[in-house]
Every structure is written in C-alpha cells, then in structure tokens.
C-alpha cells in the first residue's frame, strides 16, 4: 500500500502511529478531514492480518466518519483509531493510559469513543489521560448506552422514508421486516410496535427472537427467509453487505431503512434499488443517532438537547431524497453529495474569513 498516494487520493490530513513497548500498544489514528471541526470517531481493537490491513481499516473508517458527521449536521470532522490486538486477552490498563496520552498530544484534533472491541470501561481509562474522549461512564457526565438513541434516530428516519414511499409518515398498519434483533434493533422494534407497525423478525440468536415475539407480538422467520417476506419496509440491523445481487431480487418491500453499517455490498446495488423504485435510506444518515448523542457530551451532556438533534435525522433523510431528485442520482450518492456540499460551503467560508482577515491585517500595516 502506497500510503501517501492513498492519503492524497482521498485527501487525508494526518496518520499517527502510536506504540508503547511496556503495555504492548500498537495503534493507528487516522484523521481524514477537520473542515467542520475536530475529528470524532471511535477506537476499534481487532486482530488484523497485517499492519497494512490495520492502516487501511483506520483510513477507510476515518473517511466514513467525515461523511457521517457532516451529513448529521455536526460541527465535527472525521477520524478513527485502531488498536492491533485481541480485545479478549491483550487489553491492560497501561495500554489505554498510553493511548490516552497520544490522543492528548493531538491537542483536540482527534476525539475518540468506543467501537468494536472496546468498551465504556476502556474509555474511562483513556479519560484518565485526556478529556478528548466520549462514551465514558455516566458517572463522569456521559450519555451512557448509545443503542436506544441510535434506535430512535433510525425510527424517525424510517418515518421520513415511509413518507417518501407512501405519502404519509405514519407507520400504523405497516409491516416491517427486521433483520437482527440486537441492542439497537430491539429498541427500534419497541418504537415500531408502539407506532402500530406489524413486525417480522429474524436473528441467529434465538433468545433475541423470542424476546421480540413475546414483547411485541412479532412473527419469527428463518434467517434466509427475511428477504422474501411480504412487507412494506425492510430494516437491516445486523451485518453489512446484505443488500446485494442475491438478495435484491427477493425483496418485496418499498423501503429499505435500518441501523446496520455498510448495507450495500457494492455501489451497483444502490443503483439497482434506485432502478427498482425501492426507497433506500442511506445507512450512515439514518444510523447517526449514536454519534449525535456522544457528540453532545462535548458541550456537557443534556439528554433533551441530544434527542432534539437526533430528531433532525428525519430532515436529513428528506434532504437526501431531495438531492436525489434534484440531481437524478440514487440516494446513496445523494447522501455523499449532501455531506460534501456542507464541507465545501464551510471550507469556502473559512477561506473567505482567512482572506478577509489577511486584508485587514495588511491594511493595518499601512
């Protein structure tokens, strides 16, 4: 991998390598873009096949956070960190303390949070060394478990998608097929049940399925049957890449709107949904409730204020559809364009300020 060539291609700002021999820390912090503000993104701990794979993952995830934060209307840029190691056996306090010191050394350019392989407890240890961390324990003024907030954001985004498809955002009487009934999806099912929707669910975890059946009167189907059921809305809430050339022909829904990341296996799958007239709510727009919630911690967390910001996902989904129609492009491309337009506008405003400021200083010298 030609690192500088890759960074130049996608306009990355910074790549930081961190190591601590005593604790075994091997970490990479990628900062993609800080036009809108400091880079916010979680720290992932994973057993990567190679150092190159870890670098590539950090870079890819950081760029994704730029788009996610911009589309969510946050004044934050995109960044991500990865720690190379097995989260089940390689963790120790010294590792996260050392990592916290590296974050502190960036003077606020990067703000971290939990991600795959890291926990609230890990963030608490990082917090011992830096304030540039979110998702810490509620005892420290944090927002706590983000799953219910992510679910609520997904619910309001689904209402916006329903309005686009059916002319009304009411979900009463609508059938929603939900793939995966984990932490986020369970709370999403609760909102849908309370809104009067009918639920069809599946999950490899049979206990999770039983819970949804018992609590919400959901109908359970096998994992391979969820794509072909008769429903109005399909909500992918488990693995990524589930919208692909094998599953799309099975869909009988008008809307795809769920909390899973990276739902499209390839860009062409987003094109296929568009051509078939299936309304797709882009994943990183609709599932932004969690990052919106933790971002509020930077101002001293206030639940009511955070939830009002999460409700703006409805508007962001509507805006995505509007751009899709305006530019005659699929919604997954429209989401990228919405994020890019916001970054470009802020970039121009900052450049104008710098230019005007230079003129003022120049006039003062004469």
Short mmCIF file of C-alpha atoms in Angstrom, two decimals:
data_model
loop_
_atom_site.label_atom_id
_atom_site.label_comp_id
_atom_site.label_asym_id
_atom_site.label_seq_id
_atom_site.Cartn_x
_atom_site.Cartn_y
_atom_site.Cartn_z
CA UNK A 1 0.00 0.00 0.00
CA UNK A 2 1.40 3.39 -1.05
CA UNK A 3 0.26 5.33 1.99
CA UNK A 4 0.89 8.90 0.81
CA UNK A 5 -0.65 8.15 -2.58
CA UNK A 6 -3.77 6.78 -0.86
CA UNK A 7 -3.92 9.77 1.50
CA UNK A 8 -3.58 12.19 -1.41
CA UNK A 9 -6.28 10.42 -3.44
CA UNK A 10 -8.89 10.80 -0.66
CA UNK A 11 -7.41 13.97 0.85
CA UNK A 12 -6.47 12.74 4.33
CA UNK A 13 -4.86 15.17 6.75
CA UNK A 14 -2.90 13.01 9.17
CA UNK A 15 -1.90 9.47 10.07
CA UNK A 16 -0.43 8.86 13.52
CA UNK A 17 1.39 5.70 14.64
CA UNK A 18 1.45 5.01 18.39
CA UNK A 19 3.46 2.33 20.22
CA UNK A 20 4.26 1.56 23.82
CA UNK A 21 6.62 -1.34 24.48
CA UNK A 22 5.66 -1.84 28.14
CA UNK A 23 1.91 -2.26 27.51
CA UNK A 24 2.15 -3.73 24.02
CA UNK A 25 0.23 -0.85 22.46
CA UNK A 26 0.26 -0.72 18.66
CA UNK A 27 -2.25 1.85 17.46
CA UNK A 28 -3.01 3.97 14.42
CA UNK A 29 -5.01 7.22 14.46
CA UNK A 30 -6.32 8.43 11.10
CA UNK A 31 -7.63 11.98 10.71
CA UNK A 32 -9.42 12.48 7.42
CA UNK A 33 -10.91 15.99 7.43
CA UNK A 34 -11.30 18.71 10.06
CA UNK A 35 -13.01 21.37 7.93
CA UNK A 36 -16.15 21.23 10.09
CA UNK A 37 -14.32 20.77 13.38
CA UNK A 38 -12.22 18.27 15.37
CA UNK A 39 -12.24 14.71 14.07
CA UNK A 40 -14.60 12.44 16.03
CA UNK A 41 -14.59 8.66 15.64
CA UNK A 42 -14.25 5.55 17.77
CA UNK A 43 -11.32 3.31 18.62
CA UNK A 44 -11.54 -0.24 17.26
CA UNK A 45 -9.46 -3.12 18.68
CA UNK A 46 -9.01 -6.02 16.30
CA UNK A 47 -6.67 -8.89 15.40
CA UNK A 48 -5.66 -7.65 11.95
CA UNK A 49 -3.96 -9.97 9.48
CA UNK A 50 -1.25 -7.39 8.90
CA UNK A 51 -0.19 -3.86 9.83
CA UNK A 52 -1.17 -2.78 6.33
CA UNK A 53 -4.71 -4.11 6.90
CA UNK A 54 -4.93 -2.11 10.13
CA UNK A 55 -3.78 1.07 8.39
CA UNK A 56 -6.28 0.58 5.58
CA UNK A 57 -9.12 -0.03 8.03
CA UNK A 58 -8.28 3.10 10.03
CA UNK A 59 -8.14 5.24 6.88
CA UNK A 60 -11.37 3.82 5.44
CA UNK A 61 -13.28 4.23 8.70
CA UNK A 62 -11.98 7.78 9.25
CA UNK A 63 -13.24 8.89 5.85
CA UNK A 64 -16.59 7.29 6.60
CA UNK A 65 -16.83 9.34 9.80
CA UNK A 66 -16.24 12.57 7.87
CA UNK A 67 -19.32 11.85 5.78
CA UNK A 68 -21.37 10.58 8.71
CA UNK A 69 -20.64 13.59 10.92
CA UNK A 70 -21.16 16.06 8.07
CA UNK A 71 -24.47 14.50 7.00
CA UNK A 72 -25.63 14.52 10.63
CA UNK A 73 -25.15 18.28 10.77
CA UNK A 74 -22.40 18.05 13.38
CA UNK A 75 -19.60 20.57 13.58
CA UNK A 76 -17.10 17.74 13.64
CA UNK A 77 -14.72 16.16 11.18
CA UNK A 78 -13.90 12.51 10.61
CA UNK A 79 -11.31 10.37 12.33
CA UNK A 80 -10.85 6.82 13.58
CA UNK A 81 -8.34 4.80 15.56
CA UNK A 82 -7.45 1.13 15.59
CA UNK A 83 -5.50 -0.84 18.17
CA UNK A 84 -3.86 -4.01 16.89
CA UNK A 85 -4.55 -6.89 19.28
CA UNK A 86 -7.07 -9.37 20.61
CA UNK A 87 -9.61 -7.49 22.75
CA UNK A 88 -10.32 -10.68 24.72
CA UNK A 89 -6.77 -11.17 26.02
CA UNK A 90 -4.42 -8.31 25.08
CA UNK A 91 -6.06 -5.43 26.97
CA UNK A 92 -4.45 -3.84 30.02
CA UNK A 93 -4.74 -0.54 31.86
CA UNK A 94 -1.30 0.66 30.77
CA UNK A 95 -2.25 0.21 27.11
CA UNK A 96 -5.26 2.53 27.28
CA UNK A 97 -3.43 5.02 29.52
CA UNK A 98 -0.64 5.21 26.95
CA UNK A 99 -3.15 5.55 24.14
CA UNK A 100 -4.89 8.35 26.04
CA UNK A 101 -1.61 10.24 26.24
CA UNK A 102 -1.18 10.00 22.47
CA UNK A 103 -4.70 11.40 22.00
CA UNK A 104 -3.93 14.20 24.44
CA UNK A 105 -0.82 15.01 22.42
CA UNK A 106 -3.00 15.81 19.40
CA UNK A 107 -4.44 18.77 21.36
CA UNK A 108 -8.07 18.14 20.42
CA UNK A 109 -7.63 17.40 16.70
CA UNK A 110 -9.00 13.90 17.39
CA UNK A 111 -11.75 12.86 19.84
CA UNK A 112 -12.31 9.15 20.43
CA UNK A 113 -15.17 6.90 21.55
CA UNK A 114 -15.85 3.18 21.91
CA UNK A 115 -16.12 0.94 18.87
CA UNK A 116 -15.80 -2.75 18.01
CA UNK A 117 -13.58 -4.42 20.59
CA UNK A 118 -13.57 -1.54 23.07
CA UNK A 119 -15.89 -0.72 25.97
CA UNK A 120 -17.07 2.07 28.24
CA UNK A 121 -14.54 0.84 30.80
CA UNK A 122 -11.73 1.24 28.25
CA UNK A 123 -12.89 4.80 27.55
CA UNK A 124 -12.85 5.53 31.29
CA UNK A 125 -9.18 4.54 31.42
CA UNK A 126 -8.40 6.75 28.41
CA UNK A 127 -10.25 9.54 30.23
CA UNK A 128 -7.63 9.33 32.98
CA UNK A 129 -5.17 10.85 30.50
CA UNK A 130 -7.31 13.06 28.26
CA UNK A 131 -10.64 14.87 28.04
CA UNK A 132 -10.79 14.18 24.30
CA UNK A 133 -12.93 11.07 24.74
CA UNK A 134 -16.68 10.42 24.66
CA UNK A 135 -18.83 7.42 25.60
CA UNK A 136 -17.41 7.25 29.12
CA UNK A 137 -19.39 6.15 32.18
CA UNK A 138 -22.48 8.23 33.08
CA UNK A 139 -20.80 8.95 36.43
CA UNK A 140 -18.40 11.20 34.50
CA UNK A 141 -21.26 13.03 32.76
CA UNK A 142 -21.51 10.75 29.76
CA UNK A 143 -24.60 9.75 27.78
CA UNK A 144 -24.37 6.05 28.65
CA UNK A 145 -25.53 3.25 26.35
CA UNK A 146 -25.99 4.72 22.82
CA UNK A 147 -28.20 1.88 21.50
CA UNK A 148 -31.61 3.37 22.45
CA UNK A 149 -30.68 6.71 20.88
CA UNK A 150 -29.40 5.09 17.68
CA UNK A 151 -32.69 3.16 17.53
CA UNK A 152 -34.78 6.31 17.94
CA UNK A 153 -32.86 8.06 15.16
CA UNK A 154 -33.43 5.07 12.92
CA UNK A 155 -37.14 5.16 13.77
CA UNK A 156 -37.58 8.84 12.83
CA UNK A 157 -35.52 8.28 9.67
CA UNK A 158 -37.74 5.34 8.76
CA UNK A 159 -40.79 7.61 9.14
CA UNK A 160 -39.24 10.06 6.65
CA UNK A 161 -38.58 7.19 4.22
CA UNK A 162 -42.17 5.95 4.65
CA UNK A 163 -43.46 9.42 3.81
CA UNK A 164 -41.41 9.39 0.60
CA UNK A 165 -42.71 5.94 -0.38
CA UNK A 166 -46.31 6.01 0.84
CA UNK A 167 -47.19 9.71 1.13
CA UNK A 168 -47.52 9.57 4.92
CA UNK A 169 -45.01 9.04 7.69
CA UNK A 170 -47.48 7.06 9.79
CA UNK A 171 -46.24 3.51 10.39
CA UNK A 172 -49.55 2.26 11.77
CA UNK A 173 -50.51 -0.93 9.97
CA UNK A 174 -47.21 -1.09 8.07
CA UNK A 175 -45.30 -4.37 8.09
CA UNK A 176 -41.60 -4.04 8.86
CA UNK A 177 -39.19 -6.97 8.42
CA UNK A 178 -36.27 -6.59 10.82
CA UNK A 179 -33.01 -8.46 10.25
CA UNK A 180 -31.20 -8.82 13.57
CA UNK A 181 -32.77 -8.08 16.95
CA UNK A 182 -29.74 -6.94 18.94
CA UNK A 183 -29.41 -3.95 21.25
CA UNK A 184 -30.31 -1.27 18.69
CA UNK A 185 -32.92 -3.28 16.81
CA UNK A 186 -34.79 -4.32 19.97
CA UNK A 187 -35.38 -0.66 20.83
CA UNK A 188 -36.31 0.05 17.20
CA UNK A 189 -38.88 -2.75 17.38
CA UNK A 190 -40.31 -1.19 20.52
CA UNK A 191 -40.82 2.15 18.74
CA UNK A 192 -42.36 0.40 15.74
CA UNK A 193 -44.68 -1.66 17.95
CA UNK A 194 -45.82 1.46 19.81
CA UNK A 195 -46.45 3.15 16.43
CA UNK A 196 -48.78 0.32 15.43
CA UNK A 197 -46.50 -1.47 12.96
CA UNK A 198 -46.50 -5.24 12.41
CA UNK A 199 -43.12 -6.91 12.87
CA UNK A 200 -41.41 -9.83 11.16
CA UNK A 201 -38.04 -10.61 12.77
CA UNK A 202 -35.05 -12.88 12.43
CA UNK A 203 -31.73 -13.34 14.22
CA UNK A 204 -29.16 -16.09 14.70
CA UNK A 205 -29.74 -15.53 18.43
CA UNK A 206 -32.94 -17.44 19.18
CA UNK A 207 -33.34 -15.80 22.59
CA UNK A 208 -33.34 -12.36 20.95
CA UNK A 209 -36.04 -13.51 18.53
CA UNK A 210 -38.16 -14.95 21.34
CA UNK A 211 -37.88 -11.66 23.25
CA UNK A 212 -39.21 -9.72 20.25
CA UNK A 213 -42.01 -12.24 19.73
CA UNK A 214 -43.01 -12.14 23.41
CA UNK A 215 -42.71 -8.37 23.88
CA UNK A 216 -44.03 -7.08 20.56
CA UNK A 217 -46.06 -9.89 19.03
CA UNK A 218 -43.53 -10.20 16.19
CA UNK A 219 -43.63 -13.06 13.72
CA UNK A 220 -40.36 -15.01 13.54
CA UNK A 221 -38.84 -16.41 10.32
CA UNK A 222 -35.59 -18.18 9.48
CA UNK A 223 -32.57 -16.01 8.68
CA UNK A 224 -32.59 -16.88 4.97
CA UNK A 225 -36.33 -16.13 4.65
CA UNK A 226 -36.30 -12.49 5.80
CA UNK A 227 -35.52 -11.05 2.35
CA UNK A 228 -38.53 -12.57 0.63
CA UNK A 229 -41.30 -11.90 3.14
CA UNK A 230 -44.25 -9.68 2.24
CA UNK A 231 -43.56 -6.37 3.98
CA UNK A 232 -43.60 -2.64 3.40
CA UNK A 233 -40.18 -1.87 4.88
CA UNK A 234 -37.02 -3.95 5.26
CA UNK A 235 -34.80 -2.94 8.19
CA UNK A 236 -31.26 -4.41 8.02
CA UNK A 237 -29.98 -4.17 11.60
CA UNK A 238 -27.23 -6.78 11.73
CA UNK A 239 -24.37 -7.42 9.31
CA UNK A 240 -23.23 -5.22 6.44
CA UNK A 241 -23.32 -6.03 2.70
CA UNK A 242 -26.77 -7.67 2.99
CA UNK A 243 -28.14 -5.61 0.08
CA UNK A 244 -26.58 -7.38 -2.88
CA UNK A 245 -27.25 -9.07 -6.19
CA UNK A 246 -28.57 -12.21 -4.46
CA UNK A 247 -30.93 -10.51 -2.00
CA UNK A 248 -32.32 -7.58 -4.02
CA UNK A 249 -34.39 -9.77 -6.41
CA UNK A 250 -36.08 -11.34 -3.36
CA UNK A 251 -37.23 -8.04 -1.85
CA UNK A 252 -40.95 -7.26 -1.97
CA UNK A 253 -40.70 -4.03 0.01
CA UNK A 254 -40.96 -0.36 -0.97
CA UNK A 255 -38.39 0.87 1.58
CA UNK A 256 -35.00 -0.25 2.91
CA UNK A 257 -34.21 1.55 6.17
CA UNK A 258 -32.20 0.04 9.01
CA UNK A 259 -29.41 0.57 11.52
CA UNK A 260 -26.70 -1.70 10.06
CA UNK A 261 -23.49 -0.19 8.73
CA UNK A 262 -22.34 -0.59 5.10
CA UNK A 263 -25.61 -2.16 3.96
CA UNK A 264 -24.80 -2.04 0.25
CA UNK A 265 -22.28 -4.68 -0.80
CA UNK A 266 -21.35 -2.62 -3.85
CA UNK A 267 -22.35 0.74 -5.27
CA UNK A 268 -24.17 -1.01 -8.10
CA UNK A 269 -26.56 -2.44 -5.50
CA UNK A 270 -27.63 1.11 -4.60
CA UNK A 271 -28.15 1.73 -8.32
CA UNK A 272 -30.27 -1.42 -8.55
CA UNK A 273 -32.53 -0.35 -5.65
CA UNK A 274 -32.98 3.04 -7.34
CA UNK A 275 -33.87 1.45 -10.68
CA UNK A 276 -36.41 -0.83 -8.99
CA UNK A 277 -38.07 2.13 -7.28
CA UNK A 278 -37.17 0.94 -3.77
CA UNK A 279 -36.59 3.87 -1.42
CA UNK A 280 -33.20 3.46 0.31
CA UNK A 281 -32.45 5.48 3.44
CA UNK A 282 -28.61 5.69 3.37
CA UNK A 283 -27.17 3.82 6.34
CA UNK A 284 -24.79 6.42 7.71
CA UNK A 285 -27.50 9.09 7.62
CA UNK A 286 -30.23 7.07 9.35
CA UNK A 287 -27.99 5.40 11.97
CA UNK A 288 -26.24 8.60 13.10
CA UNK A 289 -28.16 8.84 16.39
CA UNK A 290 -25.32 7.31 18.37
CA UNK A 291 -22.65 9.71 17.15
CA UNK A 292 -25.02 12.69 17.53
CA UNK A 293 -25.63 11.58 21.12
CA UNK A 294 -21.97 11.22 22.13
CA UNK A 295 -21.09 14.46 20.33
CA UNK A 296 -23.42 16.27 22.72
CA UNK A 297 -21.10 15.26 25.56
CA UNK A 298 -18.60 17.80 24.22
CA UNK A 299 -20.97 20.55 25.39
CA UNK A 300 -21.78 18.91 28.74
CA UNK A 301 -24.34 16.20 28.05
CA UNK A 302 -28.02 17.14 28.04
CA UNK A 303 -30.44 14.35 27.11
CA UNK A 304 -33.28 16.58 25.88
CA UNK A 305 -30.92 18.63 23.70
CA UNK A 306 -29.34 15.49 22.27
CA UNK A 307 -32.70 13.95 21.38
CA UNK A 308 -33.80 17.13 19.59
CA UNK A 309 -30.67 16.85 17.45
CA UNK A 310 -31.36 13.17 16.79
CA UNK A 311 -34.85 14.08 15.56
CA UNK A 312 -33.16 16.08 12.78
CA UNK A 313 -32.35 12.75 11.13
CA UNK A 314 -35.90 12.98 9.73
CA UNK A 315 -34.91 16.21 7.95
CA UNK A 316 -31.55 14.77 6.85
CA UNK A 317 -33.26 11.78 5.22
CA UNK A 318 -35.72 14.14 3.49
CA UNK A 319 -32.80 16.26 2.31
CA UNK A 320 -31.14 13.17 0.85
CA UNK A 321 -34.26 12.35 -1.13
CA UNK A 322 -34.48 15.95 -2.33
CA UNK A 323 -30.90 15.89 -3.65
CA UNK A 324 -31.56 12.51 -5.28
CA UNK A 325 -34.44 14.04 -7.24
CA UNK A 326 -32.61 17.29 -7.95
CA UNK A 327 -29.53 15.62 -9.40
CA UNK A 328 -31.19 12.44 -10.74
CA UNK A 329 -28.94 10.16 -8.71
CA UNK A 330 -29.51 7.24 -6.31
CA UNK A 331 -29.95 8.15 -2.66
CA UNK A 332 -26.63 6.61 -1.58
CA UNK A 333 -24.88 9.09 -3.89
CA UNK A 334 -27.15 11.89 -2.71
CA UNK A 335 -26.06 11.30 0.89
CA UNK A 336 -22.41 11.70 -0.11
CA UNK A 337 -23.26 14.85 -2.04
CA UNK A 338 -25.13 16.31 0.93
CA UNK A 339 -22.09 15.76 3.15
CA UNK A 340 -19.66 17.09 0.54
CA UNK A 341 -21.72 20.22 -0.10
CA UNK A 342 -21.75 21.05 3.61
CA UNK A 343 -17.98 20.57 3.90
CA UNK A 344 -17.34 22.65 0.76
CA UNK A 345 -19.52 25.51 2.00
CA UNK A 346 -17.73 25.59 5.34
CA UNK A 347 -14.37 25.38 3.59
CA UNK A 348 -15.23 28.36 1.41
CA UNK A 349 -16.47 30.33 4.41
CA UNK A 350 -13.26 29.63 6.31
CA UNK A 351 -11.10 30.54 3.34
CA UNK A 352 -13.03 33.79 2.90
CA UNK A 353 -12.52 34.58 6.58
CA UNK A 354 -8.79 33.92 6.29
CA UNK A 355 -8.51 36.04 3.15
CA UNK A 356 -10.54 38.90 4.66
CA UNK A 357 -8.51 38.64 7.84
CA UNK A 358 -5.30 38.90 5.82
CA UNK A 359 -6.63 42.02 4.07
CA UNK A 360 -7.49 43.60 7.42
CA UNK A 361 -4.03 42.86 8.77
CA UNK A 362 -2.46 44.20 5.57
CA UNK A 363 -4.43 47.46 5.82
CA UNK A 364 -3.42 47.87 9.45
CA UNK A 365 0.24 47.69 8.46
CA UNK A 366 -0.12 50.72 6.15
#
